Each structure stands twice: as C-alpha cells, then as structure tokens.
Amino acid sequence: MSEQQQSVAAAAAVAKKSPTDFLNHILGRRVFVRLNSGIDYRGVLACLDGYMNIALEQTEEYVDGELRNRYGDAFIRGNNVLYISTA
C-alpha cells in the first residue's frame, strides 16, 4: 500500500469515529467542560455515562475565564453540559 493510500485509509478511519469513540478515547485525560451557564471546568475525565454525567478529578472551576475554585473530585450532571473537549 502506498503512502498516499495509507493516508486516505487513516483519514477514512478517523471520519468513521463516533462521539462515543471520542469520549472513550479521552478517559483519563485532561478535558475542558463548558456548561450551559457559561462556567468552565478543567480536570481529568474519570468517567461518564450515556446521559453525559461527568466525573472529573483534579477539577478547576473558571468563571469568566478566571480561576474561582479547585476541587479534588467533581460530578457534573449531563443536562448542564454544553460541550466537552480535550484540554
């Protein structure tokens, strides 16, 4: 297989990933979570479920981009989550 064919195959494999694949891939990594209220949380993704309930470790809370609190562990109810991304 040529280098170009490998590149196309790799791009196709990435395109077929679902949001669930992404979330499973980032377990144990630092993430950024934005809530519907505009408050941001950064921490290590410990676990999540099908309702997008999120458990974070080493959590930092940011309001208007300013660090407000640090928590050891935090639980965020899924219906409050606007989005989650890698930090």
PDB file of C-alpha atoms in Angstrom:
ATOM      1  CA  MET A   1       0.000   0.000   0.000  1.00  0.00           C
ATOM      2  CA  SER A   2       1.440   3.378  -0.988  1.00  0.00           C
ATOM      3  CA  GLU A   3       1.896   6.246   1.441  1.00  0.00           C
ATOM      4  CA  GLN A   4      -0.993   8.137  -0.158  1.00  0.00           C
ATOM      5  CA  GLN A   5      -3.306   5.127   0.173  1.00  0.00           C
ATOM      6  CA  GLN A   6      -2.324   4.742   3.827  1.00  0.00           C
ATOM      7  CA  SER A   7      -3.074   8.419   4.413  1.00  0.00           C
ATOM      8  CA  VAL A   8      -6.504   8.117   2.780  1.00  0.00           C
ATOM      9  CA  ALA A   9      -7.258   4.947   4.790  1.00  0.00           C
ATOM     10  CA  ALA A  10      -6.242   6.683   8.026  1.00  0.00           C
ATOM     11  CA  ALA A  11      -8.442   9.691   7.210  1.00  0.00           C
ATOM     12  CA  ALA A  12     -11.385   7.382   6.487  1.00  0.00           C
ATOM     13  CA  ALA A  13     -10.880   5.586   9.803  1.00  0.00           C
ATOM     14  CA  VAL A  14     -10.900   8.904  11.663  1.00  0.00           C
ATOM     15  CA  ALA A  15     -14.047  10.038   9.832  1.00  0.00           C
ATOM     16  CA  LYS A  16     -15.923   6.892  10.944  1.00  0.00           C
ATOM     17  CA  LYS A  17     -15.394   7.558  14.659  1.00  0.00           C
ATOM     18  CA  SER A  18     -18.476   8.341  16.671  1.00  0.00           C
ATOM     19  CA  PRO A  19     -18.775  10.719  19.632  1.00  0.00           C
ATOM     20  CA  THR A  20     -18.737   7.647  21.875  1.00  0.00           C
ATOM     21  CA  ASP A  21     -15.386   6.606  20.387  1.00  0.00           C
ATOM     22  CA  PHE A  22     -14.026  10.088  21.112  1.00  0.00           C
ATOM     23  CA  LEU A  23     -15.250  10.040  24.707  1.00  0.00           C
ATOM     24  CA  ASN A  24     -13.836   6.572  25.342  1.00  0.00           C
ATOM     25  CA  HIS A  25     -10.524   7.724  23.881  1.00  0.00           C
ATOM     26  CA  ILE A  26     -10.207  10.697  26.255  1.00  0.00           C
ATOM     27  CA  LEU A  27     -10.956   8.835  29.503  1.00  0.00           C
ATOM     28  CA  GLY A  28      -8.129   9.539  31.932  1.00  0.00           C
ATOM     29  CA  ARG A  29      -7.035  12.677  30.059  1.00  0.00           C
ATOM     30  CA  ARG A  30      -7.378  16.363  30.877  1.00  0.00           C
ATOM     31  CA  VAL A  31     -10.587  17.814  29.480  1.00  0.00           C
ATOM     32  CA  PHE A  32     -12.387  21.124  29.233  1.00  0.00           C
ATOM     33  CA  VAL A  33     -16.118  21.132  30.005  1.00  0.00           C
ATOM     34  CA  ARG A  34     -18.357  24.135  29.259  1.00  0.00           C
ATOM     35  CA  LEU A  35     -21.744  24.303  30.954  1.00  0.00           C
ATOM     36  CA  ASN A  36     -24.881  25.902  29.559  1.00  0.00           C
ATOM     37  CA  SER A  37     -24.408  28.641  32.181  1.00  0.00           C
ATOM     38  CA  GLY A  38     -21.007  29.577  30.696  1.00  0.00           C
ATOM     39  CA  ILE A  39     -18.989  28.211  33.631  1.00  0.00           C
ATOM     40  CA  ASP A  40     -15.970  26.131  32.590  1.00  0.00           C
ATOM     41  CA  TYR A  41     -14.378  23.161  34.314  1.00  0.00           C
ATOM     42  CA  ARG A  42     -10.985  21.639  33.619  1.00  0.00           C
ATOM     43  CA  GLY A  43      -9.870  18.340  35.027  1.00  0.00           C
ATOM     44  CA  VAL A  44      -9.079  14.707  34.404  1.00  0.00           C
ATOM     45  CA  LEU A  45     -12.025  12.766  32.987  1.00  0.00           C
ATOM     46  CA  ALA A  46     -12.599   9.909  35.432  1.00  0.00           C
ATOM     47  CA  CYS A  47     -15.826   8.534  33.944  1.00  0.00           C
ATOM     48  CA  LEU A  48     -19.037   9.390  32.157  1.00  0.00           C
ATOM     49  CA  ASP A  49     -22.277   7.681  31.245  1.00  0.00           C
ATOM     50  CA  GLY A  50     -24.856   7.684  28.477  1.00  0.00           C
ATOM     51  CA  TYR A  51     -26.533  10.763  29.939  1.00  0.00           C
ATOM     52  CA  MET A  52     -23.248  12.753  29.722  1.00  0.00           C
ATOM     53  CA  ASN A  53     -22.965  12.795  33.526  1.00  0.00           C
ATOM     54  CA  ILE A  54     -19.281  13.510  34.052  1.00  0.00           C
ATOM     55  CA  ALA A  55     -16.915  12.763  36.925  1.00  0.00           C
ATOM     56  CA  LEU A  56     -13.728  14.841  36.975  1.00  0.00           C
ATOM     57  CA  GLU A  57     -10.635  14.620  39.166  1.00  0.00           C
ATOM     58  CA  GLN A  58      -8.225  17.495  39.942  1.00  0.00           C
ATOM     59  CA  THR A  59     -11.003  19.884  38.904  1.00  0.00           C
ATOM     60  CA  GLU A  60     -10.645  23.630  38.422  1.00  0.00           C
ATOM     61  CA  GLU A  61     -13.666  25.924  38.030  1.00  0.00           C
ATOM     62  CA  TYR A  62     -13.419  29.029  35.828  1.00  0.00           C
ATOM     63  CA  VAL A  63     -15.944  31.859  35.754  1.00  0.00           C
ATOM     64  CA  ASP A  64     -15.460  34.473  33.033  1.00  0.00           C
ATOM     65  CA  GLY A  65     -12.063  32.906  32.320  1.00  0.00           C
ATOM     66  CA  GLU A  66     -10.886  33.428  35.910  1.00  0.00           C
ATOM     67  CA  LEU A  67      -9.993  30.555  38.239  1.00  0.00           C
ATOM     68  CA  ARG A  68     -12.554  30.535  41.064  1.00  0.00           C
ATOM     69  CA  ASN A  69     -12.239  27.159  42.819  1.00  0.00           C
ATOM     70  CA  ARG A  70     -10.280  23.936  42.899  1.00  0.00           C
ATOM     71  CA  TYR A  71     -11.963  20.660  43.764  1.00  0.00           C
ATOM     72  CA  GLY A  72     -10.481  17.226  44.248  1.00  0.00           C
ATOM     73  CA  ASP A  73     -13.385  15.474  42.552  1.00  0.00           C
ATOM     74  CA  ALA A  74     -16.441  16.931  40.847  1.00  0.00           C
ATOM     75  CA  PHE A  75     -19.606  15.468  39.403  1.00  0.00           C
ATOM     76  CA  ILE A  76     -21.376  17.365  36.618  1.00  0.00           C
ATOM     77  CA  ARG A  77     -24.912  16.458  35.661  1.00  0.00           C
ATOM     78  CA  GLY A  78     -25.140  15.781  31.934  1.00  0.00           C
ATOM     79  CA  ASN A  79     -28.079  18.056  31.152  1.00  0.00           C
ATOM     80  CA  ASN A  80     -25.890  21.041  32.144  1.00  0.00           C
ATOM     81  CA  VAL A  81     -23.091  20.187  29.683  1.00  0.00           C
ATOM     82  CA  LEU A  82     -22.823  22.315  26.544  1.00  0.00           C
ATOM     83  CA  TYR A  83     -19.679  20.578  25.272  1.00  0.00           C
ATOM     84  CA  ILE A  84     -16.564  18.688  26.277  1.00  0.00           C
ATOM     85  CA  SER A  85     -13.159  18.844  24.602  1.00  0.00           C
ATOM     86  CA  THR A  86      -9.603  17.838  25.279  1.00  0.00           C
ATOM     87  CA  ALA A  87      -7.676  20.462  27.244  1.00  0.00           C
TER      88      ALA A  87
END
